[in-house]
């Protein structure tokens, strides 16, 4: 055997310590926060508890999983995360009935998703930049945004959605350089399955992936060795690789949508069925027919966004807002991120041909660059648009977790801006950014989050009551 390269060994140790730190950070949140404090955890856990007790998936209108007051349930939505958690707890109940242990085990499933996401973020960083300072700047900006760590610490499907975006983004980025090998196609299909079986607000990344994938095999111009010009398609690789991805994806998610179609009279995404169930089971205050919405009030979307502090709360809860949206971090941290994003995005908009850094998007060619950027922008607009539409037509909820799936492409853009700033300010702009990100996260965890729960009342016993008949 050849001796391991010292640099490779050092990177392996550094990455291992990083993943350990990510897990411990998520675990701090998971261990301390009381049951039900994180957004809608109690209602989500009803689905996990049902699977744990009965060993089967609930129907959306089952009384045991209905949301108190709101009607309907999370069982109408994709529940792969809940399935993993439910069957895991079903196995663990052979050894313990302790509510705290069972809840912590369920939360650890999301913690694993968080570490897996961090792994793909590191791979993305190495694919995008050779400079280690830029690699770690992107990695820390993405992974250690306080809200990202928090989202992986409780029972939800957002965590799997975040992992799916990281997997898909990595494959699409790598393919700009290497094309779509068989391994890449399988990994892309796996990412799409995770996305489709997690949360609808992340589905925009699947549309972006389809556009970018097809564009790889569609060309405008003459073929090599031919004088004829025009639009032409590489049909063989497009159909062959596309079929491979499609077959894997359909095998992974087809059963869920077929099940929905059978249970809900052809409604394969179960959105209409969920609304009808809410009409029948919700209280008057939350019933879709009688509840207040901005749409019913006759006021415009613009009024909702500007007259209520909607955008400010959306931004702040995208950065850090723990518990039931009641535990903020320090105000200066929000200000720092605000100006970091504004200045970095402005720098990223500078003409690429003037850049002389380690990496340039020009190496892909103009077509690939425009399609990749445009598709990711479309993904971001769809995700943010869905959140605003939901707040306007269903329930006013400016929560950053609804748009958190855009974190990865957004921080990629931010890091491109930092890369350009580093041309003038040197590596110190990266070091300074990383230091502030670390301090902001440490403050949020040790000064805001931990003291809040160390002084609070422990409610873990409720978990045991839900699991034990």
GROMACS .gro file of C-alpha atoms in nm:
model
  469
    1UNK     CA    1   0.000   0.000   0.000
    2UNK     CA    2   0.116   0.349  -0.078
    3UNK     CA    3   0.149   0.586   0.220
    4UNK     CA    4  -0.135   0.833   0.247
    5UNK     CA    5  -0.063   1.183   0.121
    6UNK     CA    6  -0.001   1.409   0.427
    7UNK     CA    7  -0.230   1.677   0.286
    8UNK     CA    8  -0.506   1.423   0.223
    9UNK     CA    9  -0.466   1.285   0.575
   10UNK     CA   10  -0.479   1.635   0.721
   11UNK     CA   11  -0.794   1.717   0.521
   12UNK     CA   12  -0.955   1.391   0.637
   13UNK     CA   13  -0.888   1.476   1.002
   14UNK     CA   14  -1.010   1.833   0.956
   15UNK     CA   15  -1.329   1.722   0.783
   16UNK     CA   16  -1.395   1.455   1.046
   17UNK     CA   17  -1.362   1.713   1.324
   18UNK     CA   18  -1.591   1.944   1.128
   19UNK     CA   19  -1.862   1.679   1.092
   20UNK     CA   20  -1.830   1.596   1.462
   21UNK     CA   21  -1.873   1.964   1.546
   22UNK     CA   22  -2.182   1.983   1.324
   23UNK     CA   23  -2.335   1.681   1.496
   24UNK     CA   24  -2.258   1.811   1.845
   25UNK     CA   25  -2.405   2.151   1.758
   26UNK     CA   26  -2.727   1.994   1.633
   27UNK     CA   27  -2.733   1.763   1.935
   28UNK     CA   28  -2.716   2.062   2.173
   29UNK     CA   29  -3.041   2.188   2.026
   30UNK     CA   30  -3.199   1.842   2.008
   31UNK     CA   31  -3.118   1.747   2.367
   32UNK     CA   32  -3.223   2.070   2.537
   33UNK     CA   33  -3.536   2.200   2.366
   34UNK     CA   34  -3.863   2.092   2.520
   35UNK     CA   35  -4.099   1.871   2.327
   36UNK     CA   36  -4.329   2.069   2.101
   37UNK     CA   37  -4.143   2.399   2.127
   38UNK     CA   38  -3.999   2.381   1.775
   39UNK     CA   39  -4.249   2.477   1.502
   40UNK     CA   40  -4.536   2.225   1.483
   41UNK     CA   41  -4.329   1.943   1.630
   42UNK     CA   42  -4.621   1.806   1.832
   43UNK     CA   43  -4.842   1.778   1.524
   44UNK     CA   44  -4.564   1.628   1.314
   45UNK     CA   45  -4.485   1.381   1.589
   46UNK     CA   46  -4.844   1.255   1.576
   47UNK     CA   47  -4.759   1.089   1.243
   48UNK     CA   48  -4.436   0.941   1.383
   49UNK     CA   49  -4.624   0.815   1.689
   50UNK     CA   50  -4.896   0.655   1.476
   51UNK     CA   51  -4.640   0.465   1.268
   52UNK     CA   52  -4.458   0.364   1.586
   53UNK     CA   53  -4.773   0.224   1.747
   54UNK     CA   54  -4.937   0.053   1.450
   55UNK     CA   55  -4.653  -0.021   1.207
   56UNK     CA   56  -4.840   0.132   0.911
   57UNK     CA   57  -4.890   0.471   0.749
   58UNK     CA   58  -5.189   0.678   0.858
   59UNK     CA   59  -5.452   0.815   0.622
   60UNK     CA   60  -5.460   1.194   0.624
   61UNK     CA   61  -5.800   1.221   0.793
   62UNK     CA   62  -5.733   0.968   1.069
   63UNK     CA   63  -5.853   1.127   1.397
   64UNK     CA   64  -5.529   1.030   1.574
   65UNK     CA   65  -5.314   1.252   1.351
   66UNK     CA   66  -5.545   1.550   1.298
   67UNK     CA   67  -5.409   1.891   1.400
   68UNK     CA   68  -5.599   2.031   1.696
   69UNK     CA   69  -5.806   2.328   1.580
   70UNK     CA   70  -5.655   2.341   1.231
   71UNK     CA   71  -5.800   2.011   1.115
   72UNK     CA   72  -5.633   1.799   0.842
   73UNK     CA   73  -5.288   1.656   0.922
   74UNK     CA   74  -4.929   1.615   0.811
   75UNK     CA   75  -5.016   1.266   0.690
   76UNK     CA   76  -5.143   1.418   0.365
   77UNK     CA   77  -4.789   1.532   0.283
   78UNK     CA   78  -4.484   1.319   0.194
   79UNK     CA   79  -4.363   1.145   0.509
   80UNK     CA   80  -4.043   0.953   0.437
   81UNK     CA   81  -3.876   1.119   0.736
   82UNK     CA   82  -4.166   1.024   0.962
   83UNK     CA   83  -4.153   0.667   0.829
   84UNK     CA   84  -3.785   0.634   0.920
   85UNK     CA   85  -3.848   0.783   1.263
   86UNK     CA   86  -4.166   0.586   1.327
   87UNK     CA   87  -4.022   0.244   1.244
   88UNK     CA   88  -3.701   0.329   1.432
   89UNK     CA   89  -3.905   0.410   1.743
   90UNK     CA   90  -4.112   0.097   1.693
   91UNK     CA   91  -3.791  -0.105   1.714
   92UNK     CA   92  -3.660   0.092   2.011
   93UNK     CA   93  -3.981   0.037   2.205
   94UNK     CA   94  -3.873  -0.325   2.243
   95UNK     CA   95  -3.607  -0.192   2.481
   96UNK     CA   96  -3.750   0.126   2.635
   97UNK     CA   97  -4.072   0.320   2.682
   98UNK     CA   98  -3.892   0.632   2.803
   99UNK     CA   99  -4.044   0.933   2.627
  100UNK     CA  100  -3.726   1.139   2.632
  101UNK     CA  101  -3.515   0.860   2.481
  102UNK     CA  102  -3.769   0.798   2.206
  103UNK     CA  103  -3.805   1.165   2.118
  104UNK     CA  104  -3.428   1.209   2.113
  105UNK     CA  105  -3.394   0.908   1.883
  106UNK     CA  106  -3.647   1.060   1.643
  107UNK     CA  107  -3.463   1.391   1.649
  108UNK     CA  108  -3.133   1.216   1.582
  109UNK     CA  109  -3.267   1.105   1.244
  110UNK     CA  110  -3.280   1.471   1.146
  111UNK     CA  111  -2.936   1.525   1.300
  112UNK     CA  112  -2.798   1.259   1.066
  113UNK     CA  113  -2.958   1.441   0.772
  114UNK     CA  114  -2.786   1.759   0.892
  115UNK     CA  115  -2.443   1.595   0.901
  116UNK     CA  116  -2.505   1.440   0.558
  117UNK     CA  117  -2.596   1.783   0.425
  118UNK     CA  118  -2.271   1.921   0.570
  119UNK     CA  119  -2.083   1.645   0.386
  120UNK     CA  120  -2.227   1.746   0.051
  121UNK     CA  121  -2.168   2.114   0.125
  122UNK     CA  122  -1.798   2.030   0.168
  123UNK     CA  123  -1.800   1.844  -0.163
  124UNK     CA  124  -1.967   2.141  -0.330
  125UNK     CA  125  -1.705   2.375  -0.188
  126UNK     CA  126  -1.421   2.163  -0.326
  127UNK     CA  127  -1.591   2.137  -0.663
  128UNK     CA  128  -1.634   2.513  -0.686
  129UNK     CA  129  -1.309   2.650  -0.544
  130UNK     CA  130  -0.947   2.535  -0.517
  131UNK     CA  131  -0.871   2.801  -0.258
  132UNK     CA  132  -0.925   2.643   0.089
  133UNK     CA  133  -1.019   2.980   0.242
  134UNK     CA  134  -1.306   3.015  -0.002
  135UNK     CA  135  -1.403   2.650   0.048
  136UNK     CA  136  -1.434   2.696   0.424
  137UNK     CA  137  -1.599   3.036   0.392
  138UNK     CA  138  -1.879   2.884   0.183
  139UNK     CA  139  -1.901   2.580   0.410
  140UNK     CA  140  -1.933   2.777   0.734
  141UNK     CA  141  -2.169   3.035   0.585
  142UNK     CA  142  -2.402   2.756   0.476
  143UNK     CA  143  -2.378   2.496   0.751
  144UNK     CA  144  -2.340   2.722   1.054
  145UNK     CA  145  -2.614   2.966   0.973
  146UNK     CA  146  -2.789   2.926   1.312
  147UNK     CA  147  -3.126   2.849   1.157
  148UNK     CA  148  -2.976   2.571   0.946
  149UNK     CA  149  -2.838   2.394   1.253
  150UNK     CA  150  -3.171   2.442   1.431
  151UNK     CA  151  -3.376   2.297   1.145
  152UNK     CA  152  -3.196   1.961   1.183
  153UNK     CA  153  -3.264   1.932   1.557
  154UNK     CA  154  -3.633   1.844   1.579
  155UNK     CA  155  -3.899   1.631   1.412
  156UNK     CA  156  -3.975   1.775   1.067
  157UNK     CA  157  -3.936   1.704   0.696
  158UNK     CA  158  -3.745   2.028   0.628
  159UNK     CA  159  -3.420   1.858   0.726
  160UNK     CA  160  -3.447   1.597   0.450
  161UNK     CA  161  -3.542   1.872   0.206
  162UNK     CA  162  -3.221   2.059   0.291
  163UNK     CA  163  -3.017   1.742   0.236
  164UNK     CA  164  -3.188   1.681  -0.098
  165UNK     CA  165  -3.105   2.031  -0.222
  166UNK     CA  166  -2.739   1.978  -0.126
  167UNK     CA  167  -2.724   1.646  -0.314
  168UNK     CA  168  -2.891   1.783  -0.628
  169UNK     CA  169  -2.687   2.104  -0.626
  170UNK     CA  170  -2.363   1.907  -0.595
  171UNK     CA  171  -2.442   1.679  -0.889
  172UNK     CA  172  -2.554   1.967  -1.111
  173UNK     CA  173  -2.243   2.170  -1.026
  174UNK     CA  174  -2.006   1.880  -1.081
  175UNK     CA  175  -2.175   1.790  -1.411
  176UNK     CA  176  -2.094   2.134  -1.554
  177UNK     CA  177  -1.735   2.016  -1.559
  178UNK     CA  178  -1.754   1.639  -1.604
  179UNK     CA  179  -2.090   1.563  -1.761
  180UNK     CA  180  -2.338   1.310  -1.628
  181UNK     CA  181  -2.175   0.976  -1.558
  182UNK     CA  182  -2.375   0.677  -1.438
  183UNK     CA  183  -2.283   0.746  -1.075
  184UNK     CA  184  -2.389   1.108  -1.109
  185UNK     CA  185  -2.723   1.008  -1.260
  186UNK     CA  186  -2.791   0.766  -0.973
  187UNK     CA  187  -2.696   1.029  -0.714
  188UNK     CA  188  -2.913   1.290  -0.887
  189UNK     CA  189  -3.205   1.047  -0.885
  190UNK     CA  190  -3.150   0.983  -0.513
  191UNK     CA  191  -3.154   1.357  -0.446
  192UNK     CA  192  -3.479   1.398  -0.639
  193UNK     CA  193  -3.638   1.112  -0.444
  194UNK     CA  194  -3.538   1.270  -0.113
  195UNK     CA  195  -3.678   1.603  -0.230
  196UNK     CA  196  -4.007   1.461  -0.358
  197UNK     CA  197  -4.058   1.267  -0.034
  198UNK     CA  198  -3.978   1.558   0.199
  199UNK     CA  199  -4.137   1.899   0.154
  200UNK     CA  200  -4.323   2.064  -0.136
  201UNK     CA  201  -4.150   2.400  -0.081
  202UNK     CA  202  -3.822   2.251  -0.211
  203UNK     CA  203  -3.968   2.113  -0.535
  204UNK     CA  204  -3.831   2.406  -0.736
  205UNK     CA  205  -3.485   2.245  -0.727
  206UNK     CA  206  -3.625   1.949  -0.922
  207UNK     CA  207  -3.748   2.179  -1.199
  208UNK     CA  208  -3.407   2.349  -1.201
  209UNK     CA  209  -3.237   2.010  -1.228
  210UNK     CA  210  -3.455   1.909  -1.524
  211UNK     CA  211  -3.375   2.232  -1.711
  212UNK     CA  212  -3.000   2.208  -1.645
  213UNK     CA  213  -2.988   1.837  -1.732
  214UNK     CA  214  -3.170   1.876  -2.065
  215UNK     CA  215  -2.962   2.181  -2.159
  216UNK     CA  216  -2.648   1.967  -2.134
  217UNK     CA  217  -2.755   1.780  -2.447
  218UNK     CA  218  -2.924   2.061  -2.642
  219UNK     CA  219  -2.696   2.281  -2.853
  220UNK     CA  220  -2.727   2.582  -3.075
  221UNK     CA  221  -2.464   2.590  -3.346
  222UNK     CA  222  -2.286   2.357  -3.585
  223UNK     CA  223  -2.176   2.008  -3.489
  224UNK     CA  224  -1.806   1.934  -3.483
  225UNK     CA  225  -1.686   1.874  -3.836
  226UNK     CA  226  -2.011   1.999  -3.994
  227UNK     CA  227  -2.086   2.331  -4.153
  228UNK     CA  228  -2.461   2.307  -4.091
  229UNK     CA  229  -2.581   2.534  -3.811
  230UNK     CA  230  -2.894   2.534  -3.597
  231UNK     CA  231  -3.046   2.365  -3.296
  232UNK     CA  232  -2.946   2.004  -3.244
  233UNK     CA  233  -2.986   1.750  -2.967
  234UNK     CA  234  -2.771   1.461  -2.847
  235UNK     CA  235  -3.068   1.228  -2.831
  236UNK     CA  236  -2.889   0.908  -2.734
  237UNK     CA  237  -2.728   1.031  -2.407
  238UNK     CA  238  -3.028   1.254  -2.328
  239UNK     CA  239  -3.276   0.967  -2.352
  240UNK     CA  240  -3.046   0.703  -2.205
  241UNK     CA  241  -2.933   0.899  -1.900
  242UNK     CA  242  -3.274   1.062  -1.863
  243UNK     CA  243  -3.441   0.720  -1.864
  244UNK     CA  244  -3.202   0.590  -1.600
  245UNK     CA  245  -3.280   0.884  -1.370
  246UNK     CA  246  -3.654   0.861  -1.439
  247UNK     CA  247  -3.678   0.488  -1.367
  248UNK     CA  248  -3.496   0.524  -1.034
  249UNK     CA  249  -3.705   0.826  -0.934
  250UNK     CA  250  -4.035   0.659  -1.029
  251UNK     CA  251  -3.937   0.347  -0.836
  252UNK     CA  252  -3.860   0.561  -0.533
  253UNK     CA  253  -4.163   0.790  -0.530
  254UNK     CA  254  -4.425   0.635  -0.757
  255UNK     CA  255  -4.577   0.426  -0.481
  256UNK     CA  256  -4.651   0.738  -0.272
  257UNK     CA  257  -4.837   0.924  -0.544
  258UNK     CA  258  -5.022   0.608  -0.651
  259UNK     CA  259  -5.126   0.563  -0.288
  260UNK     CA  260  -5.251   0.922  -0.277
  261UNK     CA  261  -5.446   0.872  -0.597
  262UNK     CA  262  -5.618   0.564  -0.454
  263UNK     CA  263  -5.691   0.718  -0.113
  264UNK     CA  264  -5.795   1.064  -0.229
  265UNK     CA  265  -5.994   1.005  -0.548
  266UNK     CA  266  -5.712   1.079  -0.791
  267UNK     CA  267  -5.557   1.370  -0.598
  268UNK     CA  268  -5.197   1.248  -0.623
  269UNK     CA  269  -5.046   1.538  -0.426
  270UNK     CA  270  -5.336   1.537  -0.178
  271UNK     CA  271  -5.358   1.915  -0.152
  272UNK     CA  272  -5.727   1.933  -0.239
  273UNK     CA  273  -5.797   1.637  -0.010
  274UNK     CA  274  -5.616   1.814   0.271
  275UNK     CA  275  -5.822   2.128   0.223
  276UNK     CA  276  -6.147   1.933   0.217
  277UNK     CA  277  -6.047   1.755   0.535
  278UNK     CA  278  -5.966   2.087   0.703
  279UNK     CA  279  -6.308   2.222   0.606
  280UNK     CA  280  -6.471   1.926   0.780
  281UNK     CA  281  -6.250   1.905   1.089
  282UNK     CA  282  -6.115   2.254   1.167
  283UNK     CA  283  -6.263   2.500   1.415
  284UNK     CA  284  -6.427   2.816   1.279
  285UNK     CA  285  -6.116   3.023   1.351
  286UNK     CA  286  -5.897   2.802   1.131
  287UNK     CA  287  -6.150   2.666   0.884
  288UNK     CA  288  -6.049   2.746   0.523
  289UNK     CA  289  -6.399   2.878   0.457
  290UNK     CA  290  -6.413   3.117   0.753
  291UNK     CA  291  -6.056   3.194   0.860
  292UNK     CA  292  -5.903   3.536   0.802
  293UNK     CA  293  -5.651   3.569   0.519
  294UNK     CA  294  -5.495   3.871   0.356
  295UNK     CA  295  -5.649   3.762   0.029
  296UNK     CA  296  -6.001   3.764   0.176
  297UNK     CA  297  -5.939   4.105   0.332
  298UNK     CA  298  -5.910   4.255  -0.015
  299UNK     CA  299  -5.563   4.394   0.047
  300UNK     CA  300  -5.277   4.333  -0.191
  301UNK     CA  301  -4.972   4.113  -0.155
  302UNK     CA  302  -4.760   4.428  -0.158
  303UNK     CA  303  -4.947   4.564   0.142
  304UNK     CA  304  -4.889   4.239   0.330
  305UNK     CA  305  -4.517   4.251   0.255
  306UNK     CA  306  -4.461   4.616   0.341
  307UNK     CA  307  -4.718   4.712   0.603
  308UNK     CA  308  -4.664   4.429   0.852
  309UNK     CA  309  -4.290   4.381   0.887
  310UNK     CA  310  -4.327   4.058   0.689
  311UNK     CA  311  -3.994   4.084   0.505
  312UNK     CA  312  -3.797   4.176   0.818
  313UNK     CA  313  -3.936   3.882   1.015
  314UNK     CA  314  -3.881   3.650   0.719
  315UNK     CA  315  -3.518   3.759   0.695
  316UNK     CA  316  -3.452   3.740   1.070
  317UNK     CA  317  -3.610   3.395   1.106
  318UNK     CA  318  -3.403   3.282   0.807
  319UNK     CA  319  -3.092   3.370   1.011
  320UNK     CA  320  -3.189   3.267   1.364
  321UNK     CA  321  -3.523   3.231   1.539
  322UNK     CA  322  -3.542   2.935   1.775
  323UNK     CA  323  -3.816   2.756   1.962
  324UNK     CA  324  -4.171   2.859   1.872
  325UNK     CA  325  -4.039   3.167   1.687
  326UNK     CA  326  -3.979   3.334   2.025
  327UNK     CA  327  -3.603   3.305   2.079
  328UNK     CA  328  -3.409   3.553   1.863
  329UNK     CA  329  -3.036   3.608   1.859
  330UNK     CA  330  -2.857   3.941   1.906
  331UNK     CA  331  -2.974   4.227   1.682
  332UNK     CA  332  -2.620   4.295   1.556
  333UNK     CA  333  -2.605   3.945   1.410
  334UNK     CA  334  -2.906   4.016   1.189
  335UNK     CA  335  -2.747   4.346   1.082
  336UNK     CA  336  -2.417   4.174   1.000
  337UNK     CA  337  -2.583   3.913   0.781
  338UNK     CA  338  -2.796   4.177   0.611
  339UNK     CA  339  -2.495   4.384   0.506
  340UNK     CA  340  -2.281   4.082   0.426
  341UNK     CA  341  -2.547   3.961   0.186
  342UNK     CA  342  -2.604   4.303   0.027
  343UNK     CA  343  -2.233   4.377  -0.025
  344UNK     CA  344  -2.143   4.023  -0.137
  345UNK     CA  345  -2.427   4.001  -0.389
  346UNK     CA  346  -2.330   4.344  -0.524
  347UNK     CA  347  -1.971   4.224  -0.563
  348UNK     CA  348  -2.087   3.906  -0.733
  349UNK     CA  349  -2.267   4.114  -0.995
  350UNK     CA  350  -1.939   4.265  -1.119
  351UNK     CA  351  -1.843   4.169  -1.478
  352UNK     CA  352  -1.695   3.823  -1.474
  353UNK     CA  353  -1.440   3.900  -1.746
  354UNK     CA  354  -1.259   4.131  -1.505
  355UNK     CA  355  -1.208   3.860  -1.249
  356UNK     CA  356  -0.866   3.699  -1.221
  357UNK     CA  357  -0.927   3.468  -0.925
  358UNK     CA  358  -0.879   3.094  -0.891
  359UNK     CA  359  -1.218   3.009  -1.036
  360UNK     CA  360  -1.429   3.164  -1.306
  361UNK     CA  361  -1.769   3.058  -1.432
  362UNK     CA  362  -1.637   3.142  -1.780
  363UNK     CA  363  -1.467   2.801  -1.792
  364UNK     CA  364  -1.812   2.645  -1.842
  365UNK     CA  365  -1.897   2.860  -2.140
  366UNK     CA  366  -2.162   3.128  -2.167
  367UNK     CA  367  -2.451   2.887  -2.226
  368UNK     CA  368  -2.389   2.668  -1.924
  369UNK     CA  369  -2.326   2.967  -1.702
  370UNK     CA  370  -2.650   3.143  -1.796
  371UNK     CA  371  -2.862   2.829  -1.770
  372UNK     CA  372  -2.717   2.727  -1.434
  373UNK     CA  373  -2.758   3.074  -1.286
  374UNK     CA  374  -3.102   3.119  -1.439
  375UNK     CA  375  -3.226   2.781  -1.317
  376UNK     CA  376  -3.105   2.843  -0.963
  377UNK     CA  377  -3.265   3.188  -0.967
  378UNK     CA  378  -3.589   3.024  -1.081
  379UNK     CA  379  -3.565   2.776  -0.794
  380UNK     CA  380  -3.518   3.058  -0.544
  381UNK     CA  381  -3.808   3.258  -0.687
  382UNK     CA  382  -4.041   2.955  -0.677
  383UNK     CA  383  -3.953   2.877  -0.315
  384UNK     CA  384  -3.991   3.235  -0.195
  385UNK     CA  385  -4.302   3.284  -0.408
  386UNK     CA  386  -4.469   2.975  -0.258
  387UNK     CA  387  -4.400   3.103   0.094
  388UNK     CA  388  -4.553   3.443   0.014
  389UNK     CA  389  -4.850   3.282  -0.162
  390UNK     CA  390  -4.915   3.059   0.139
  391UNK     CA  391  -4.903   3.356   0.376
  392UNK     CA  392  -5.138   3.556   0.154
  393UNK     CA  393  -5.395   3.289   0.074
  394UNK     CA  394  -5.383   3.045   0.367
  395UNK     CA  395  -5.210   3.160   0.687
  396UNK     CA  396  -4.992   3.462   0.760
  397UNK     CA  397  -4.662   3.296   0.854
  398UNK     CA  398  -4.343   3.483   0.765
  399UNK     CA  399  -4.112   3.202   0.876
  400UNK     CA  400  -3.761   3.172   0.737
  401UNK     CA  401  -3.778   2.793   0.745
  402UNK     CA  402  -4.021   2.803   0.452
  403UNK     CA  403  -3.754   2.956   0.228
  404UNK     CA  404  -3.451   2.786   0.386
  405UNK     CA  405  -3.409   2.547   0.088
  406UNK     CA  406  -3.264   2.843  -0.109
  407UNK     CA  407  -2.979   2.866   0.144
  408UNK     CA  408  -2.731   2.673  -0.067
  409UNK     CA  409  -2.753   2.858  -0.400
  410UNK     CA  410  -2.784   3.187  -0.212
  411UNK     CA  411  -2.469   3.130  -0.008
  412UNK     CA  412  -2.296   3.017  -0.325
  413UNK     CA  413  -2.372   3.358  -0.473
  414UNK     CA  414  -2.259   3.529  -0.153
  415UNK     CA  415  -1.929   3.339  -0.161
  416UNK     CA  416  -1.872   3.436  -0.524
  417UNK     CA  417  -1.900   3.796  -0.408
  418UNK     CA  418  -1.655   3.731  -0.123
  419UNK     CA  419  -1.418   3.571  -0.375
  420UNK     CA  420  -1.417   3.892  -0.573
  421UNK     CA  421  -1.373   4.107  -0.262
  422UNK     CA  422  -1.073   3.890  -0.171
  423UNK     CA  423  -0.899   4.007  -0.489
  424UNK     CA  424  -0.868   4.348  -0.325
  425UNK     CA  425  -0.869   4.263   0.046
  426UNK     CA  426  -0.682   3.934   0.038
  427UNK     CA  427  -0.764   3.623   0.238
  428UNK     CA  428  -0.849   3.836   0.539
  429UNK     CA  429  -1.199   3.892   0.405
  430UNK     CA  430  -1.249   3.514   0.422
  431UNK     CA  431  -1.092   3.486   0.765
  432UNK     CA  432  -1.299   3.774   0.897
  433UNK     CA  433  -1.621   3.630   0.757
  434UNK     CA  434  -1.553   3.286   0.901
  435UNK     CA  435  -1.464   3.431   1.241
  436UNK     CA  436  -1.786   3.632   1.259
  437UNK     CA  437  -1.998   3.336   1.147
  438UNK     CA  438  -1.841   3.124   1.422
  439UNK     CA  439  -1.893   3.393   1.685
  440UNK     CA  440  -2.251   3.458   1.572
  441UNK     CA  441  -2.336   3.089   1.599
  442UNK     CA  442  -2.159   3.049   1.935
  443UNK     CA  443  -2.346   3.351   2.075
  444UNK     CA  444  -2.679   3.223   1.943
  445UNK     CA  445  -2.624   2.881   2.099
  446UNK     CA  446  -2.450   2.956   2.430
  447UNK     CA  447  -2.597   3.296   2.518
  448UNK     CA  448  -2.949   3.281   2.370
  449UNK     CA  449  -3.057   2.920   2.325
  450UNK     CA  450  -2.901   2.720   2.610
  451UNK     CA  451  -2.986   2.965   2.892
  452UNK     CA  452  -3.348   2.982   2.773
  453UNK     CA  453  -3.398   2.608   2.809
  454UNK     CA  454  -3.182   2.558   3.117
  455UNK     CA  455  -3.429   2.780   3.301
  456UNK     CA  456  -3.746   2.632   3.148
  457UNK     CA  457  -3.972   2.346   3.244
  458UNK     CA  458  -3.901   2.007   3.089
  459UNK     CA  459  -4.197   1.875   2.890
  460UNK     CA  460  -4.045   1.555   2.750
  461UNK     CA  461  -4.293   1.341   2.941
  462UNK     CA  462  -4.561   1.446   2.690
  463UNK     CA  463  -4.371   1.252   2.426
  464UNK     CA  464  -4.400   0.931   2.625
  465UNK     CA  465  -4.771   0.986   2.675
  466UNK     CA  466  -4.822   1.020   2.299
  467UNK     CA  467  -4.630   0.700   2.225
  468UNK     CA  468  -4.771   0.478   2.496
  469UNK     CA  469  -5.141   0.391   2.451
   0.00000   0.00000   0.00000
